[in-house]
Coordinates of C-alpha atoms in Angstrom, one line a residue:
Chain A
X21 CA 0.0 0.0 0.0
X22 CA 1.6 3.2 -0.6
X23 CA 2.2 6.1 1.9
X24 CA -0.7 7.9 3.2
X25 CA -0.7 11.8 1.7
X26 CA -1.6 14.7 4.1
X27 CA -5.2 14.8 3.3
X28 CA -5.8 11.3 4.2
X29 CA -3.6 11.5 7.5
X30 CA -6.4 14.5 8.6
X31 CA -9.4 12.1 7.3
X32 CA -8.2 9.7 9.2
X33 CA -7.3 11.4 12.5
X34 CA -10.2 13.1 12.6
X35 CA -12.2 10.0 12.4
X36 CA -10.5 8.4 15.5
X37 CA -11.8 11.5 17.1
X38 CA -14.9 9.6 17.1
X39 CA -16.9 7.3 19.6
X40 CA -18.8 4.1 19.1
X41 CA -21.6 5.9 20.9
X42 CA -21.1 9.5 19.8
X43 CA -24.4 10.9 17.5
X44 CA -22.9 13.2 15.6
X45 CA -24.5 16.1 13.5
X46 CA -22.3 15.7 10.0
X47 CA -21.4 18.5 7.9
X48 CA -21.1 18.0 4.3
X49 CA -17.5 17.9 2.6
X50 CA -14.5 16.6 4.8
X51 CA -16.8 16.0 8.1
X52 CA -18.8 13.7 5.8
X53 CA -15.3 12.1 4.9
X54 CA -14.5 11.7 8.1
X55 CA -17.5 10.5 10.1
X56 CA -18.0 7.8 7.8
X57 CA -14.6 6.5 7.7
X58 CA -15.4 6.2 11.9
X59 CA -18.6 4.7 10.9
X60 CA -16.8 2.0 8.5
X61 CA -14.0 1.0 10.7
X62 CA -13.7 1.8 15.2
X63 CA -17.5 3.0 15.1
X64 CA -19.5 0.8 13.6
X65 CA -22.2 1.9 16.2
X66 CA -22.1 5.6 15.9
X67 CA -25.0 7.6 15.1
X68 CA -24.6 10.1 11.9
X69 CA -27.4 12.7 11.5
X70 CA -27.2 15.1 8.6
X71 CA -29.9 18.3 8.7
X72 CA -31.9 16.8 6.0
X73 CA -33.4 14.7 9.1
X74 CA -31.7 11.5 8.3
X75 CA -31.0 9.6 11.5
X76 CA -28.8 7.0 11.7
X77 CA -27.8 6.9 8.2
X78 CA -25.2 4.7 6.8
X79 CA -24.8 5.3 3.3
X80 CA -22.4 3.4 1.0
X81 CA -21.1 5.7 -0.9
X82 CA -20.0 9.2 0.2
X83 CA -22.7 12.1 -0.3
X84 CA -22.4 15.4 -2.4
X85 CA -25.2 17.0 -0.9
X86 CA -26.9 16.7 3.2
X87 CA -29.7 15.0 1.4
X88 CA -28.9 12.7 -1.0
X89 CA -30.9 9.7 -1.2
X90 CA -28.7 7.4 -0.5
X91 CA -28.8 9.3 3.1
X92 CA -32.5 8.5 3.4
X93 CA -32.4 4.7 2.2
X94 CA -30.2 3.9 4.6
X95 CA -31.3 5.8 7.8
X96 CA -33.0 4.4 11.0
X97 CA -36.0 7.0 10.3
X98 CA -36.3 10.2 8.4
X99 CA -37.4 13.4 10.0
X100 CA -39.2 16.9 8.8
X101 CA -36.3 19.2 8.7
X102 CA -37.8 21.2 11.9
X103 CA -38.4 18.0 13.4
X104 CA -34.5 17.8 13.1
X105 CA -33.4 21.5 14.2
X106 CA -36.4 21.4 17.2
X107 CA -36.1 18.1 18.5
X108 CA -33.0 16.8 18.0
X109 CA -30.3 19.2 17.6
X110 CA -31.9 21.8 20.1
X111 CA -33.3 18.8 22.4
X112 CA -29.7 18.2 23.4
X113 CA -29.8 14.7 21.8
X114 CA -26.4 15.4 19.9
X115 CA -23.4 14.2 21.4
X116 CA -20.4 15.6 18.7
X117 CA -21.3 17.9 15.8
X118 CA -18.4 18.0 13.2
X119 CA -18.1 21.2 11.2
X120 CA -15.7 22.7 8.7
X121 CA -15.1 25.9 8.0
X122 CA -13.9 28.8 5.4
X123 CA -12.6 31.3 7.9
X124 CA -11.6 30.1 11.7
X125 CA -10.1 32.3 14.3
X126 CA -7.3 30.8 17.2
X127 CA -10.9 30.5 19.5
X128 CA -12.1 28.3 16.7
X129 CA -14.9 30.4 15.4
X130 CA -16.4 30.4 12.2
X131 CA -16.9 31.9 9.1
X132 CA -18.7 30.5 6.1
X133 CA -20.3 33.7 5.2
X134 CA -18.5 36.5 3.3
X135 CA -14.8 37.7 2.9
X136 CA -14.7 41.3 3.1
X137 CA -18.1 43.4 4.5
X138 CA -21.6 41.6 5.2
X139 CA -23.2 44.3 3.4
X140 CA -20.7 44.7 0.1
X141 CA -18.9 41.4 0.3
X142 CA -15.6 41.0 -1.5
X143 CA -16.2 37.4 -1.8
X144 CA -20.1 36.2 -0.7
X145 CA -20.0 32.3 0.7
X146 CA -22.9 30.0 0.9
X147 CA -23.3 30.8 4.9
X148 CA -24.2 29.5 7.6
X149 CA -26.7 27.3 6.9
X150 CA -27.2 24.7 9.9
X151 CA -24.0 25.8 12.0
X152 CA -25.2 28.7 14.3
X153 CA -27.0 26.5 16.3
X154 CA -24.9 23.4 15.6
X155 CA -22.1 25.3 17.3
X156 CA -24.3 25.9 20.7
X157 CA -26.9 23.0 20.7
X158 CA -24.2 19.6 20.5
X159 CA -22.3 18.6 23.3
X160 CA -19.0 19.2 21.5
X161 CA -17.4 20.0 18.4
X162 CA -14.8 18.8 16.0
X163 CA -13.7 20.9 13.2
X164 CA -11.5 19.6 10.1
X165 CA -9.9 21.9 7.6
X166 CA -7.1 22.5 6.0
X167 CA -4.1 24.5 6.5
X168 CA -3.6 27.5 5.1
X169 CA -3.0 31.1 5.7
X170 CA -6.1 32.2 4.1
X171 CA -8.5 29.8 6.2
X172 CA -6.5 30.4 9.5
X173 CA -6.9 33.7 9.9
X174 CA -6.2 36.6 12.4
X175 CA -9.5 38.4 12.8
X176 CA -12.6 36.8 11.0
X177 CA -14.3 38.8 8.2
X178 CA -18.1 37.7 10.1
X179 CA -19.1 35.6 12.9
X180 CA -21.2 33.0 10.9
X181 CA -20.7 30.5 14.3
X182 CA -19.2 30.9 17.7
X183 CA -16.5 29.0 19.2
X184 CA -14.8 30.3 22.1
X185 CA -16.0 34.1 21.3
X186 CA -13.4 36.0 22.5
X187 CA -12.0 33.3 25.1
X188 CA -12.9 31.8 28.6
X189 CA -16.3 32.4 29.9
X190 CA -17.7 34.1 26.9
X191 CA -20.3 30.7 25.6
X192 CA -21.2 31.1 29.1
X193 CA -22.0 34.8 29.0
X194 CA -24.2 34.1 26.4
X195 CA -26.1 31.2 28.2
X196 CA -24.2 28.6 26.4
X197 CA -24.2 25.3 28.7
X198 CA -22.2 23.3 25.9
X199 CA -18.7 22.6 25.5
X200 CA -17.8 24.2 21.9
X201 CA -15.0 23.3 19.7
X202 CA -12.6 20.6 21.9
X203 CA -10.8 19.6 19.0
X204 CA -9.2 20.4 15.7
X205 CA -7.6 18.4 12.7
X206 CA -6.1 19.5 10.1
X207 CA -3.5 17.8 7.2
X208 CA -0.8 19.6 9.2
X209 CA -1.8 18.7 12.5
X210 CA -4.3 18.6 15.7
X211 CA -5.2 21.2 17.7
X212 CA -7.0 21.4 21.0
X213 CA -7.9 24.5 23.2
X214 CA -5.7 25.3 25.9
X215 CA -7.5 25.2 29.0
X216 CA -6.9 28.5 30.6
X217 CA -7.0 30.4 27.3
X218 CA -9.5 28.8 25.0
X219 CA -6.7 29.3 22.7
X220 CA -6.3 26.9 19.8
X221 CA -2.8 25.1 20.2
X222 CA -1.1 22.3 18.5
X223 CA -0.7 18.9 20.6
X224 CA 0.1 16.8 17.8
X225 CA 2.6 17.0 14.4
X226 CA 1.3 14.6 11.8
X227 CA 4.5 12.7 10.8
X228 CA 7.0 14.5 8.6
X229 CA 5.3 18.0 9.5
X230 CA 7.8 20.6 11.2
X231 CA 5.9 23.2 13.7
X232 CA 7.6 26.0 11.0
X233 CA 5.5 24.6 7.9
X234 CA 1.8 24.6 10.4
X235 CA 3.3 28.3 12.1
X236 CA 3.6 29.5 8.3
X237 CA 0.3 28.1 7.4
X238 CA -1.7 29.6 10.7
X239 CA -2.3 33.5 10.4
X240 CA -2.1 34.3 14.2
X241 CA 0.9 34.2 16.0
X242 CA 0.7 30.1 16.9
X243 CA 1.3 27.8 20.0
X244 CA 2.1 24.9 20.6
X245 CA 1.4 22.7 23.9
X246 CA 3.8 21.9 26.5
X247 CA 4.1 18.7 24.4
X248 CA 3.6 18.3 21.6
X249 CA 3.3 14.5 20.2
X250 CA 3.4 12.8 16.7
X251 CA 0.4 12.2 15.3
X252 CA -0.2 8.2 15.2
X253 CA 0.4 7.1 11.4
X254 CA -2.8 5.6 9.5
X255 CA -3.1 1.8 9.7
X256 CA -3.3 -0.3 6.8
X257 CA -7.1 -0.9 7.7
X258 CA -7.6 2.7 8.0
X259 CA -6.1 3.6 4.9
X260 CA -8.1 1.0 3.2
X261 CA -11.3 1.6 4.2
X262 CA -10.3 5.2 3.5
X263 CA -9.5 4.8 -0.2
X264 CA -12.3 2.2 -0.9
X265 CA -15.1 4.6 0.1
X266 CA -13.5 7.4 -2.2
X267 CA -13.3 5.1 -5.0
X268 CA -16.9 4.5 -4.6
X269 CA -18.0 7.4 -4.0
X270 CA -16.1 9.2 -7.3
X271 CA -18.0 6.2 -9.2
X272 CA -21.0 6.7 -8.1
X273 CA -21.2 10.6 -8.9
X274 CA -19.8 10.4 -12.0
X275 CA -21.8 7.7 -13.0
X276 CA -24.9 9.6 -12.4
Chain B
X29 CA -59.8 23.0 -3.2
X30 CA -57.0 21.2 -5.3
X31 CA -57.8 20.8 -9.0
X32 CA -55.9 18.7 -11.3
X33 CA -54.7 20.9 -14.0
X34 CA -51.8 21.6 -16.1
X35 CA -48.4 23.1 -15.1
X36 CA -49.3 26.6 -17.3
X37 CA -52.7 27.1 -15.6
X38 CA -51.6 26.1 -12.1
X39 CA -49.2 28.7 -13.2
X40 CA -50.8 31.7 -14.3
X41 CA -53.8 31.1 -11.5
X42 CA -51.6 31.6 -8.5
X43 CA -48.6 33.6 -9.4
X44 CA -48.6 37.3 -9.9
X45 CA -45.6 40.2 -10.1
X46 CA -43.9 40.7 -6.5
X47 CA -45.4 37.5 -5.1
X48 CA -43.7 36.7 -2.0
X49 CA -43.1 33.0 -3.3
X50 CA -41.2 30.1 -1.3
X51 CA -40.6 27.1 -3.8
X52 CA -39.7 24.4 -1.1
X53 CA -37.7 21.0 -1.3
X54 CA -34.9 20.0 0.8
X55 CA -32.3 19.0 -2.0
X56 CA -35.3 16.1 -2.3
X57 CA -38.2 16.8 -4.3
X58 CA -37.2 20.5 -5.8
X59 CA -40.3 21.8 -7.8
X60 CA -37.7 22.8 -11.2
X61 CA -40.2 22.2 -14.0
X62 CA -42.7 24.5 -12.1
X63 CA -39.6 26.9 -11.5
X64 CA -39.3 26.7 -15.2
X65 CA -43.1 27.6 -16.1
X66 CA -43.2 30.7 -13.4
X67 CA -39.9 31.8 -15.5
X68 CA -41.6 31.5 -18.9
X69 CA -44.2 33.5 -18.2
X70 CA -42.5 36.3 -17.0
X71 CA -42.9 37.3 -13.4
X72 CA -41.0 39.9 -11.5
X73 CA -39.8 41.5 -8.8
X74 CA -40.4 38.5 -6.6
X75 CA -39.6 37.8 -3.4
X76 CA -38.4 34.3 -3.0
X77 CA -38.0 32.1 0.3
X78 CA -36.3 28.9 0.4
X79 CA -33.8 26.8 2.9
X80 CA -31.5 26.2 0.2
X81 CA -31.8 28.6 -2.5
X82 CA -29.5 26.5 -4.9
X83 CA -29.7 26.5 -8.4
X84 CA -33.4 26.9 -8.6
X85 CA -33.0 30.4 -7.6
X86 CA -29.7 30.8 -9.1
X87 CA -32.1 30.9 -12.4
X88 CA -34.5 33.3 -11.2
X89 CA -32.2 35.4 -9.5
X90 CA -29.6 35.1 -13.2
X91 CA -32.8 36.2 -14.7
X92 CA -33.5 39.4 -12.8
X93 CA -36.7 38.0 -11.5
X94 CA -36.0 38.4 -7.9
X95 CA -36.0 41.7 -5.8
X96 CA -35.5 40.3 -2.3
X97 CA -34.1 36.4 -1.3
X98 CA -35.0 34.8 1.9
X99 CA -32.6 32.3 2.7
X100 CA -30.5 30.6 5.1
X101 CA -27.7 28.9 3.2
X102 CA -26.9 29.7 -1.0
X103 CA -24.6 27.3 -1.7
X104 CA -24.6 24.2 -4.4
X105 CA -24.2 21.6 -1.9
X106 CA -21.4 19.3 -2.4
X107 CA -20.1 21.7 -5.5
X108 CA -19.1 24.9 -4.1
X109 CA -20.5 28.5 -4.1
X110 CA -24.0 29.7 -6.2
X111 CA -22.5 31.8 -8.7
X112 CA -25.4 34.2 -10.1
X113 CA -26.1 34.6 -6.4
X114 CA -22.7 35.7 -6.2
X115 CA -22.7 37.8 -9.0
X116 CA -25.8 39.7 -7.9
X117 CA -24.9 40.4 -4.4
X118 CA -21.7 41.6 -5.2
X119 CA -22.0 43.3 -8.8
X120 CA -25.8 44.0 -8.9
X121 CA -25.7 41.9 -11.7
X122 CA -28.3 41.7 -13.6
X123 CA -30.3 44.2 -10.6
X124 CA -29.4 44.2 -7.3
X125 CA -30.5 41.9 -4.8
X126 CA -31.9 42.6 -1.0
X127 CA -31.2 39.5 1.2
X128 CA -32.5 38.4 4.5
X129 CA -30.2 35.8 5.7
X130 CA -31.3 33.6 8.7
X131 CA -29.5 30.1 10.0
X132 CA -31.6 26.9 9.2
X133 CA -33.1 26.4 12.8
X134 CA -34.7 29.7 12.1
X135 CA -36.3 29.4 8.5
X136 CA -37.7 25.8 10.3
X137 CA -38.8 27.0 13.2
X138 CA -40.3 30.1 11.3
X139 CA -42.1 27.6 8.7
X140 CA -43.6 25.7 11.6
X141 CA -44.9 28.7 13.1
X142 CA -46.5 30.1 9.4
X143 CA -48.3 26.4 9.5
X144 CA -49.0 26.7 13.3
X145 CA -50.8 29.8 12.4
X146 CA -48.3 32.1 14.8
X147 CA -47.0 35.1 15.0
X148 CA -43.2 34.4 15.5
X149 CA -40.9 31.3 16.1
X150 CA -39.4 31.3 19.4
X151 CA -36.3 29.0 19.7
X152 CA -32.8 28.6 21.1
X153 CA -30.6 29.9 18.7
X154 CA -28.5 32.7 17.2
X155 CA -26.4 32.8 20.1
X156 CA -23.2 34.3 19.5
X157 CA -23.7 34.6 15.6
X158 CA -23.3 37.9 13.9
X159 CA -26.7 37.1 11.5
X160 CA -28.4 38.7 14.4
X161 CA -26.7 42.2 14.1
X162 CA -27.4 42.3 10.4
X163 CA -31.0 41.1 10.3
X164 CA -33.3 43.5 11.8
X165 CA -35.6 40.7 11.7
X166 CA -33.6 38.4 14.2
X167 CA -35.1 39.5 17.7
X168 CA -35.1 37.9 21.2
X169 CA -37.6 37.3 23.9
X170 CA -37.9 36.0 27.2
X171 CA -39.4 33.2 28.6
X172 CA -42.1 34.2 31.2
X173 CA -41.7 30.8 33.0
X174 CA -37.6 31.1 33.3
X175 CA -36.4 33.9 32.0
X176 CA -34.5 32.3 29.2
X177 CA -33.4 34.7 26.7
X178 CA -34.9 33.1 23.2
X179 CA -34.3 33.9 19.8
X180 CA -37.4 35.0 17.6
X181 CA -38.1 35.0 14.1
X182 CA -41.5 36.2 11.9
X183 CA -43.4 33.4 11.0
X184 CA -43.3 32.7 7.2
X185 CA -46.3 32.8 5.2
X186 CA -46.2 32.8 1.7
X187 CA -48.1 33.9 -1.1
X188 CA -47.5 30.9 -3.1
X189 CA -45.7 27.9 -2.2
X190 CA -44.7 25.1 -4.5
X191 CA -43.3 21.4 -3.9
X192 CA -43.3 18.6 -6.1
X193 CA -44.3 15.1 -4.7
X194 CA -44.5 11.4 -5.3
X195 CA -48.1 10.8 -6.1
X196 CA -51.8 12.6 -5.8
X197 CA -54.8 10.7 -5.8
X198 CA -57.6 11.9 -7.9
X199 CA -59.2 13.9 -5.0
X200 CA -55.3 15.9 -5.2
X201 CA -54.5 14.5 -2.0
X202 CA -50.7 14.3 -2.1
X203 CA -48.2 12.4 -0.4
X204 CA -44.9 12.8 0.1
X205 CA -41.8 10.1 1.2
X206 CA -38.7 10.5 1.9
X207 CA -36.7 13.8 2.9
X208 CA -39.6 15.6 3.4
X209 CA -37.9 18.6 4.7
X210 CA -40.5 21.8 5.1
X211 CA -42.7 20.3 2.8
X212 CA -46.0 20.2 4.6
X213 CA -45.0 23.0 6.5
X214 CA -44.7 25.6 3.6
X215 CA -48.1 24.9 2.5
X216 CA -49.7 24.5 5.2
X217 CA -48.5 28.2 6.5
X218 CA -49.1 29.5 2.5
X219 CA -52.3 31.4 1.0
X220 CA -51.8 29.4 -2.3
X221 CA -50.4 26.2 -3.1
X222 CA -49.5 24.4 -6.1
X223 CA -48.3 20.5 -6.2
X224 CA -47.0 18.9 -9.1
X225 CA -46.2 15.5 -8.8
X226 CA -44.7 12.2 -10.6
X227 CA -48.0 10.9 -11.1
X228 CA -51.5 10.8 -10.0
X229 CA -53.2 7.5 -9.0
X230 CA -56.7 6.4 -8.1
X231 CA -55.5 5.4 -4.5
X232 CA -52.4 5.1 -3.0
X233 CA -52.4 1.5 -1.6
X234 CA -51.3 -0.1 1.5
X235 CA -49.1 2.6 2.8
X236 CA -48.7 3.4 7.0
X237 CA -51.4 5.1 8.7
X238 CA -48.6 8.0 9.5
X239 CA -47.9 8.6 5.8
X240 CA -46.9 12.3 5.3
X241 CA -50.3 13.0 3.4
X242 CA -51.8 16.5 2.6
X243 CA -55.5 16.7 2.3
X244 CA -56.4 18.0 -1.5
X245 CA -58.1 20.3 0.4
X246 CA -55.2 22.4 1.8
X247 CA -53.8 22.6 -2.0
X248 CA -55.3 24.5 -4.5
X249 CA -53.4 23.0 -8.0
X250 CA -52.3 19.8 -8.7
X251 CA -50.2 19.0 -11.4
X252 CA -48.4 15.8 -13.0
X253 CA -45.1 16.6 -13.9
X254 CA -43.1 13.5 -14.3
X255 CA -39.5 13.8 -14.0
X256 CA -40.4 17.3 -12.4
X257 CA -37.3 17.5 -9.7
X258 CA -34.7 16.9 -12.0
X259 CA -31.9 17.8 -11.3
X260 CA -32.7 17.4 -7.8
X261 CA -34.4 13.8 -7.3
X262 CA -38.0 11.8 -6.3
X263 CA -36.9 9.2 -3.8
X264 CA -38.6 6.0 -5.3
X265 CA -38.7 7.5 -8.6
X266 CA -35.3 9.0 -9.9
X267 CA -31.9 9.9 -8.5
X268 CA -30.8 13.2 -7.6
X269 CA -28.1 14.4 -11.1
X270 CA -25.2 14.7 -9.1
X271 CA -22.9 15.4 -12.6
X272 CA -25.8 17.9 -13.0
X273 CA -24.8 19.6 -10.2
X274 CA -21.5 19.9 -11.4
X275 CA -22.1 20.9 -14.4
X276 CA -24.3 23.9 -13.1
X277 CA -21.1 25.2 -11.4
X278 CA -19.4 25.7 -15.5
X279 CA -22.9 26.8 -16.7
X280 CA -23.5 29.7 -14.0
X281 CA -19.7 31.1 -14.2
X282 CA -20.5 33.0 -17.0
X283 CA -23.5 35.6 -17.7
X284 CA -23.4 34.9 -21.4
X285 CA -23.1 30.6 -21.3
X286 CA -25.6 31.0 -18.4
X287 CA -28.2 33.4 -20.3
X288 CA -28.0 31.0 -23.3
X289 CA -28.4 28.0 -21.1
X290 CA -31.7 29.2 -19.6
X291 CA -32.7 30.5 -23.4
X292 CA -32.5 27.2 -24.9
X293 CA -33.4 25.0 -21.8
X294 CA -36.5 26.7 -19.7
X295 CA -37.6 30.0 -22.0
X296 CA -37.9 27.8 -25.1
X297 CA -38.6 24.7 -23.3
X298 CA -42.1 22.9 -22.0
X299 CA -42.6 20.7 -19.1
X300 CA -42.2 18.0 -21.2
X301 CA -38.7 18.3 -21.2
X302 CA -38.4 16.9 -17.8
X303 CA -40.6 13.6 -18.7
X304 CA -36.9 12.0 -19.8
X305 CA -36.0 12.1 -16.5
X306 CA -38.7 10.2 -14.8
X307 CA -37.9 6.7 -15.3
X308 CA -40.0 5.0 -12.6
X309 CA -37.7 2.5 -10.6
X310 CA -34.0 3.5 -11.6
X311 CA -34.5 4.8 -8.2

């Protein structure tokens, strides 16, 4: 089998994030990836609920959109889509909800809104869609995305989603009784908040990464953890399971 | 009373210039042929309200049909960002476009309350998220039990709503499977509805006593409309075009490619057109 790349070290890692008994609110693109790849090899058990009020779903091949049918067909029970928002996501049924982003700050906010000003936008961006209440209503989050400069950013262009605001006690300022973002994995790295700060730090260098390539790829000023570890290399089975589902799932779209 | 009629009287019955019109369908069951018919004949200044605006108002909006968009996320799923959305918010291109942007929770919430006959939707949300400083219609309230500070949204109640479905019987009672999304919801909270449908049947069998049925009285128009939610799909009936998708992303870059797309495609087209796509049991 040949070496795993970068991008398949962060699907990978971020899956083991998972629990067997985690339900976890899946966002579309890389926490699809992800949460499926948990699903199909430590978690066979784990719940994944996408907004189109799928519950339970365990779809073969990857999805492109939150409601594909493939999502439906294989669910425990489909829900009306305020069914999903009232019941389940604000009911506090949600254990983990895994979101990416375009823009994210060092207290693991979000942005998936504009670049530039809300009201004459340099660049406009789908927005927020389920994540406002994603971020506050699950019991924790995991966020996956890739390194850059341009995603990792200093001072958000809008506040599609809240993280850690604007550090320790400001969730619960706002009457926020859930944890927020515990953990972050991208193809550089993981990341976790530090406890005092709420700051985003690294804890983990995937293998070959130095901390100069991630603190050139972060736009704040970066830490990193009193130790800092090596992220564990993908297994064999990991890796397999990894590149069967995206074989599948590029045939199945393209076959459409 | 629903009537069984075709897609350009169900049409010109219920939709008029600057309709406030929400044209429902959580990527499942997208009305695009009767998207097509209230393009052809030539309503304007619009205000459209949708989930998931996606390339069904990417057309209208392309089109300059559309002088305010309700919405809460205007992306093509899966593909990337809704390019004459784009265009219009941040060129005025081809008019410019007033938004009200809310999170999903809130456009559910607020279609449950339009159904539920209420004022407002009261719910847990918004917290922390800059929407609420930008949307003069994102209030809060407190609960009089516990004090809870609780977001608030108007309810929506449309003019017109459209869905597409599975099946009508001939009394126009509709049922839906599936993702049923805000389906029932949107009618239900709407002054006018119209339904088309993959086909209409004299009764719709054994099905579960909890089916997700509307009475043909809560609908004014039904219409059949095989292959109707193409690009977007009819669990049971049709997959959802993925490579459509796709595509759509090349087709919208451009104003002239796009303009000539919707020329040859939807202005010169029929609801016939969509009939190729209905194959009964590919799906």
């Amino acid at each position: 089998m040949s070496e795993p790349t970068l991008s398949e070290i962060m699907t990978v890692t971020a899956a083991r994030a998972l629990k067997n008994t985690d339900v976890c609110f899946v966002g579309i693109g890389l926490p699809s990836e992800a949460c499926n790849l948990a699903r199909l090899t430590h978690a066979p058990d784990i719940t994944l609920i996408y907004e189109s009020g799928t519950i339970g779903t365990k779809p073969r091949v990857l999805p492109l959109s939150i409601g594909d049918g493939e999502l439906c067909e294989t669910a425990t029970t489909t829900v009306s889509v305020p069914e999903m928002f009232r019941y389940w996501l604000q009911g506090g049924r949600i254990t983990v909800g895994f979101l990416s982003a375009a823009q994210l700050d060092r207290f693991g906010n979000i942005n998936t809104t504009v670049i530039g000003d809300y009201h004459n936008p340099k660049v406009r961006l789908p927005g927020g869609g389920g994540a406002p209440e994603i971020a506050t209503s699950c019991g924790e989050i995991f966020i996956t995305l890739k390194h850059s400069s341009r995603a990792f950013v200093d001072k958000l262009d809008f506040f599609t989603s809240i993280g850690h605001g604007d550090g320790p006690g400001h969730r619960a300022r706002l009457g926020i009784t859930t944890k927020g973002p515990t953990r972050l994995v991208t193809d550089l790295c993981v990341m976790q908040p530090n406890p005092d700060t709420c700051e985003f730090e690294v804890t983990s260098l995937h293998p070959g990464v130095s901390r100069q390539q991630v603190t050139e790829a972060t736009g704040w000023p970066l830490k990193f953890a009193n130790q800092v570890t090596e992220t564990a290399a993908p297994s064999d089975v990991e890796l397999d399971a990894l590149r069967a589902l995206k074989q599948r799932t590029a045939e199945a779209h393209e076959g459409a | 009373m629903a009537q069984i009629m075709e897609l350009k009287e169900a049409i010109a019955e219920n939709v008029h210039d600057g309709d406030f019109m929400a044209l429902e369908g959580f990527t499942h069951l997208i009305p695009h042929a009767a998207a097509h018919e209230v393009l052809r004949q030539g309503y304007k200044d619009l205000t459209l309200c949708r989930m998931t605006p996606d390339m069904i108002y990417d057309q209208f909006i392309g089109m300059g049909r559309v002088k305010k968009l309700v919405f809460s996320y205007a992306g093509n799923p899966g593909v990337g960002l809704l390019l004459r959305f784009r265009d219009a918010v941040e060129n005025a291109w081809p008019q410019a476009l007033e938004i009200e942007e809310h999170s999903h929770a809130a456009m559910a919430n607020a279609y449950e309350a339009g159904a539920a006959g209420l004022p407002c939707a009261i719910f847990r949300g918004y917290r922390g998220a800059e929407l609420a400083e930008v949307n003069p219609n994102i209030k809060s309230i407190l609960c009089p039990f516990t004090g809870e500070k609780l977001a608030a949204v108007p309810a929506i109640n449309a003019d017109v709503a459209i869905i597409h479905a599975q099946r009508a019987n001939r009394a126009g009672d509709v049922m839906i499977e599936g993702i049923i999304g805000v389906q029932k919801e949107v009618v239900l909270g709407a002054k006018r509805a119209i339904v088309t449908v993959e086909e209409i049947v004299d009764d719709f069998g054994d099905v579960s006593p909890n089916a997700v049925i509307l009475p043909g009285w809560t609908i004014d128009a039904v219409v059949r409309v095989p292959g109707g939610a193409h690009p977007s799909y009819a669990h049971g009936y049709y997959a959802r075009d993925n490579a459509f998708y796709k595509d759509w992303d090349r087709i919208a870059r451009d104003r002239d490619t796009f303009l000539q797309w919707m020329e040859e495609h939807v202005i010169n087209a029929g609801p016939d057109a969509f009939g190729r796509y209905a194959g009964k049991g590919s799906r």
